Amino acid sequence: MCNLFKKIPHNIEIIACPGNHDASHIAEPQPPFYKEFASALYEIPNLTIVSNPSMINIHASEDFEGFNVLMYHGYSFDYYVANVSAVRNQGGYDRADLIMKHLLQRRHLAPTYTSTPYIPKKEDPLIIEKLPDFFATGHIHKCSISSYKNITLICGSCWQSKTSFQEKVGHHPEPARVPIVNLKTRAIKILRF
């Protein structure tokens, strides 16, 4: 992954958060990648590493407040595909947009007890306190673009071909697809590699 990030031109800012396959604990929230396991990532000058989930702001300037982006890997998605009939019956893992809409309606990234491993804290870090302009996620390895109440929903793809495990659990990955957003128009184009 590090070698791929290094190939991205330095004028492009990269923001990365961990997920369930990364060197971190699986309970949410997840801290940024541990430096002891990912030190090379921290040496990439145009890479910002954040926790999972994270609310970040991009492209702010003196005359523009920027865009708020909610980044969440999406570990709780498995629970909602299995347990919410409105998601399961309308495509399940092929419909990240329905899962994201479900979470936004509840203003929480894992609104059901046991939908994700979590670290008990005094305040719940999975509550969506402020609605974002963009909601970016991954986990299910299938690219999806949608919109809900003026929030752009983006589910990224992956770089791995379909595995026997993914087939067993019902995932239908679409490897090597990258959504590109025109921030002036919010139009999205998907690059296929």
mmCIF file of C-alpha atoms in Angstrom:
data_model
loop_
_atom_site.group_PDB
_atom_site.id
_atom_site.type_symbol
_atom_site.label_atom_id
_atom_site.label_comp_id
_atom_site.label_asym_id
_atom_site.label_seq_id
_atom_site.Cartn_x
_atom_site.Cartn_y
_atom_site.Cartn_z
ATOM 1 C CA MET A 1 0.000 0.000 0.000
ATOM 2 C CA CYS A 2 2.803 2.371 0.891
ATOM 3 C CA ASN A 3 4.423 1.988 -2.532
ATOM 4 C CA LEU A 4 1.115 2.784 -4.233
ATOM 5 C CA PHE A 5 0.609 5.910 -2.117
ATOM 6 C CA LYS A 6 4.124 7.089 -3.008
ATOM 7 C CA LYS A 7 3.186 7.020 -6.707
ATOM 8 C CA ILE A 8 0.419 9.579 -6.183
ATOM 9 C CA PRO A 9 1.652 13.088 -7.106
ATOM 10 C CA HIS A 10 2.578 15.213 -4.082
ATOM 11 C CA ASN A 11 0.105 17.953 -5.004
ATOM 12 C CA ILE A 12 -2.712 15.493 -4.217
ATOM 13 C CA GLU A 13 -3.538 15.206 -0.511
ATOM 14 C CA ILE A 14 -4.273 11.646 0.659
ATOM 15 C CA ILE A 15 -6.292 10.966 3.807
ATOM 16 C CA ALA A 16 -6.408 7.411 5.161
ATOM 17 C CA CYS A 17 -8.177 5.765 8.074
ATOM 18 C CA PRO A 18 -7.796 2.185 9.326
ATOM 19 C CA GLY A 19 -10.266 -0.642 8.914
ATOM 20 C CA ASN A 20 -10.744 -4.171 10.169
ATOM 21 C CA HIS A 21 -7.796 -5.594 8.184
ATOM 22 C CA ASP A 22 -5.238 -3.057 9.404
ATOM 23 C CA ALA A 23 -2.698 -3.192 12.212
ATOM 24 C CA SER A 24 -4.986 -1.808 14.892
ATOM 25 C CA HIS A 25 -7.523 -3.183 17.314
ATOM 26 C CA ILE A 26 -10.861 -3.987 15.718
ATOM 27 C CA ALA A 27 -13.019 -2.193 18.296
ATOM 28 C CA GLU A 28 -14.305 1.216 17.281
ATOM 29 C CA PRO A 29 -13.210 3.917 17.346
ATOM 30 C CA GLN A 30 -9.902 2.763 15.893
ATOM 31 C CA PRO A 31 -6.822 4.931 16.384
ATOM 32 C CA PRO A 32 -4.699 5.953 13.402
ATOM 33 C CA PHE A 33 -2.364 3.234 12.082
ATOM 34 C CA TYR A 34 0.204 2.305 14.715
ATOM 35 C CA LYS A 35 3.561 3.868 13.817
ATOM 36 C CA GLU A 36 5.434 0.759 14.930
ATOM 37 C CA PHE A 37 3.709 -1.217 12.136
ATOM 38 C CA ALA A 38 3.228 1.507 9.529
ATOM 39 C CA SER A 39 6.181 3.867 9.947
ATOM 40 C CA ALA A 40 6.704 4.128 6.170
ATOM 41 C CA LEU A 41 3.205 5.601 5.774
ATOM 42 C CA TYR A 42 4.075 8.399 8.185
ATOM 43 C CA GLU A 43 6.985 9.394 5.932
ATOM 44 C CA ILE A 44 4.757 10.167 2.938
ATOM 45 C CA PRO A 45 4.489 13.983 2.939
ATOM 46 C CA ASN A 46 1.046 14.235 1.314
ATOM 47 C CA LEU A 47 -0.577 11.513 3.452
ATOM 48 C CA THR A 48 -2.664 12.407 6.499
ATOM 49 C CA ILE A 49 -3.579 9.484 8.741
ATOM 50 C CA VAL A 50 -6.726 9.754 10.845
ATOM 51 C CA SER A 51 -8.761 7.559 13.174
ATOM 52 C CA ASN A 52 -11.795 5.494 12.198
ATOM 53 C CA PRO A 53 -14.263 7.159 12.234
ATOM 54 C CA SER A 54 -13.146 10.730 11.560
ATOM 55 C CA MET A 55 -14.807 13.959 10.549
ATOM 56 C CA ILE A 56 -12.370 15.961 8.455
ATOM 57 C CA ASN A 57 -12.622 19.255 6.608
ATOM 58 C CA ILE A 58 -11.174 19.655 3.129
ATOM 59 C CA HIS A 59 -10.541 22.654 0.876
ATOM 60 C CA ALA A 60 -11.383 25.371 3.393
ATOM 61 C CA SER A 61 -10.169 28.869 2.531
ATOM 62 C CA GLU A 62 -10.735 32.451 3.644
ATOM 63 C CA ASP A 63 -13.931 32.686 1.627
ATOM 64 C CA PHE A 64 -15.112 29.061 1.759
ATOM 65 C CA GLU A 65 -15.769 26.962 4.859
ATOM 66 C CA GLY A 66 -14.735 23.796 3.025
ATOM 67 C CA PHE A 67 -16.423 20.417 2.921
ATOM 68 C CA ASN A 68 -16.943 18.199 5.947
ATOM 69 C CA VAL A 69 -16.207 14.561 5.179
ATOM 70 C CA LEU A 70 -17.263 11.764 7.516
ATOM 71 C CA MET A 71 -14.834 8.880 7.051
ATOM 72 C CA TYR A 72 -15.920 5.506 8.404
ATOM 73 C CA HIS A 73 -14.484 2.174 7.317
ATOM 74 C CA GLY A 74 -17.876 0.489 7.707
ATOM 75 C CA TYR A 75 -17.389 -2.515 9.964
ATOM 76 C CA SER A 76 -20.996 -2.250 11.196
ATOM 77 C CA PHE A 77 -22.272 -2.747 7.618
ATOM 78 C CA ASP A 78 -22.205 -6.549 7.993
ATOM 79 C CA TYR A 79 -24.725 -6.358 10.827
ATOM 80 C CA TYR A 80 -27.162 -4.188 8.863
ATOM 81 C CA VAL A 81 -26.972 -6.349 5.731
ATOM 82 C CA ALA A 82 -27.845 -9.384 7.867
ATOM 83 C CA ASN A 83 -30.460 -7.791 10.126
ATOM 84 C CA VAL A 84 -32.262 -4.944 8.345
ATOM 85 C CA SER A 85 -34.723 -6.361 5.825
ATOM 86 C CA ALA A 86 -34.974 -3.061 3.917
ATOM 87 C CA VAL A 87 -31.243 -3.380 3.174
ATOM 88 C CA ARG A 88 -31.049 -7.163 2.776
ATOM 89 C CA ASN A 89 -34.078 -7.416 0.450
ATOM 90 C CA GLN A 90 -32.944 -4.575 -1.807
ATOM 91 C CA GLY A 91 -29.462 -5.853 -2.601
ATOM 92 C CA GLY A 92 -27.616 -6.254 0.707
ATOM 93 C CA TYR A 93 -23.878 -5.881 0.135
ATOM 94 C CA ASP A 94 -24.520 -4.426 -3.313
ATOM 95 C CA ARG A 95 -26.331 -1.441 -1.747
ATOM 96 C CA ALA A 96 -23.901 0.478 0.425
ATOM 97 C CA ASP A 97 -26.081 3.531 -0.186
ATOM 98 C CA LEU A 98 -28.982 1.968 1.736
ATOM 99 C CA ILE A 99 -26.749 1.111 4.683
ATOM 100 C CA MET A 100 -25.262 4.607 4.746
ATOM 101 C CA LYS A 101 -28.733 6.173 4.558
ATOM 102 C CA HIS A 102 -29.874 3.909 7.429
ATOM 103 C CA LEU A 103 -26.964 5.124 9.593
ATOM 104 C CA LEU A 104 -27.472 8.789 8.691
ATOM 105 C CA GLN A 105 -31.182 8.572 9.552
ATOM 106 C CA ARG A 106 -30.210 7.304 13.001
ATOM 107 C CA ARG A 107 -27.301 9.776 13.320
ATOM 108 C CA HIS A 108 -25.068 6.922 14.493
ATOM 109 C CA LEU A 109 -22.476 4.698 12.782
ATOM 110 C CA ALA A 110 -23.467 1.594 14.748
ATOM 111 C CA PRO A 111 -26.880 2.317 16.290
ATOM 112 C CA THR A 112 -27.542 -1.267 17.357
ATOM 113 C CA TYR A 113 -25.808 -2.916 20.289
ATOM 114 C CA THR A 114 -23.424 -5.635 18.966
ATOM 115 C CA SER A 115 -23.401 -4.203 15.422
ATOM 116 C CA THR A 116 -19.696 -3.505 15.880
ATOM 117 C CA PRO A 117 -17.087 -4.139 18.567
ATOM 118 C CA TYR A 118 -16.673 -0.916 20.494
ATOM 119 C CA ILE A 119 -14.648 0.598 23.295
ATOM 120 C CA PRO A 120 -16.947 1.851 26.073
ATOM 121 C CA LYS A 121 -16.382 5.548 26.706
ATOM 122 C CA LYS A 122 -18.134 8.255 28.646
ATOM 123 C CA GLU A 123 -19.296 9.839 25.379
ATOM 124 C CA ASP A 124 -20.244 7.806 22.318
ATOM 125 C CA PRO A 125 -17.732 8.543 19.519
ATOM 126 C CA LEU A 126 -19.921 6.838 16.897
ATOM 127 C CA ILE A 127 -22.714 9.428 17.118
ATOM 128 C CA ILE A 128 -22.984 11.588 14.006
ATOM 129 C CA GLU A 129 -23.283 14.960 15.731
ATOM 130 C CA LYS A 130 -22.883 17.121 12.645
ATOM 131 C CA LEU A 131 -24.159 15.993 9.264
ATOM 132 C CA PRO A 132 -21.345 15.915 6.704
ATOM 133 C CA ASP A 133 -21.213 17.099 3.115
ATOM 134 C CA PHE A 134 -19.670 13.757 2.145
ATOM 135 C CA PHE A 135 -19.888 10.337 3.801
ATOM 136 C CA ALA A 136 -16.980 8.143 2.651
ATOM 137 C CA THR A 137 -16.708 4.480 3.523
ATOM 138 C CA GLY A 138 -15.375 1.155 2.257
ATOM 139 C CA HIS A 139 -15.579 -2.241 3.995
ATOM 140 C CA ILE A 140 -17.760 -4.066 1.444
ATOM 141 C CA HIS A 141 -15.214 -3.669 -1.387
ATOM 142 C CA LYS A 142 -17.786 -2.485 -3.932
ATOM 143 C CA CYS A 143 -17.846 1.023 -5.333
ATOM 144 C CA SER A 144 -21.100 2.915 -4.818
ATOM 145 C CA ILE A 145 -22.084 6.538 -5.376
ATOM 146 C CA SER A 146 -25.338 8.085 -4.194
ATOM 147 C CA SER A 147 -26.849 11.081 -2.443
ATOM 148 C CA TYR A 148 -29.106 11.474 0.558
ATOM 149 C CA LYS A 149 -30.468 14.864 1.675
ATOM 150 C CA ASN A 150 -27.597 16.697 -0.057
ATOM 151 C CA ILE A 151 -24.975 14.399 1.492
ATOM 152 C CA THR A 152 -22.818 12.713 -1.132
ATOM 153 C CA LEU A 153 -22.422 9.020 -0.269
ATOM 154 C CA ILE A 154 -19.224 7.364 -1.498
ATOM 155 C CA CYS A 155 -18.271 3.754 -0.909
ATOM 156 C CA GLY A 156 -14.793 2.993 -2.198
ATOM 157 C CA SER A 157 -13.675 -0.141 -3.931
ATOM 158 C CA CYS A 158 -10.680 -2.346 -3.131
ATOM 159 C CA TRP A 159 -7.497 -3.647 -4.741
ATOM 160 C CA GLN A 160 -8.127 -7.335 -4.041
ATOM 161 C CA SER A 161 -9.923 -9.808 -6.305
ATOM 162 C CA LYS A 162 -12.848 -11.813 -4.947
ATOM 163 C CA THR A 163 -11.817 -14.289 -2.260
ATOM 164 C CA SER A 164 -13.555 -17.494 -1.204
ATOM 165 C CA PHE A 165 -14.430 -15.832 2.117
ATOM 166 C CA GLN A 166 -16.094 -12.891 0.361
ATOM 167 C CA GLU A 167 -18.034 -15.290 -1.827
ATOM 168 C CA LYS A 168 -19.147 -17.247 1.248
ATOM 169 C CA VAL A 169 -20.490 -14.148 3.026
ATOM 170 C CA GLY A 170 -22.143 -12.639 -0.045
ATOM 171 C CA HIS A 171 -19.744 -9.840 -0.993
ATOM 172 C CA HIS A 172 -19.483 -8.938 -4.674
ATOM 173 C CA PRO A 173 -16.268 -6.870 -4.812
ATOM 174 C CA GLU A 174 -15.436 -4.578 -7.712
ATOM 175 C CA PRO A 175 -11.674 -4.190 -7.484
ATOM 176 C CA ALA A 176 -9.681 -1.233 -8.800
ATOM 177 C CA ARG A 177 -12.377 1.448 -8.982
ATOM 178 C CA VAL A 178 -11.686 4.898 -7.595
ATOM 179 C CA PRO A 179 -14.377 7.586 -7.253
ATOM 180 C CA ILE A 180 -13.103 11.055 -8.227
ATOM 181 C CA VAL A 181 -15.174 14.038 -7.053
ATOM 182 C CA ASN A 182 -15.214 17.418 -8.775
ATOM 183 C CA LEU A 183 -15.531 19.630 -5.693
ATOM 184 C CA LYS A 184 -16.857 22.572 -7.728
ATOM 185 C CA THR A 185 -19.854 20.628 -9.043
ATOM 186 C CA ARG A 186 -19.844 17.529 -6.777
ATOM 187 C CA ALA A 187 -20.044 15.438 -9.945
ATOM 188 C CA ILE A 188 -18.388 12.047 -9.510
ATOM 189 C CA LYS A 189 -16.476 9.997 -12.037
ATOM 190 C CA ILE A 190 -15.278 6.458 -11.359
ATOM 191 C CA LEU A 191 -11.820 5.578 -12.633
ATOM 192 C CA ARG A 192 -11.304 1.905 -13.437
ATOM 193 C CA PHE A 193 -7.812 0.467 -13.293
#
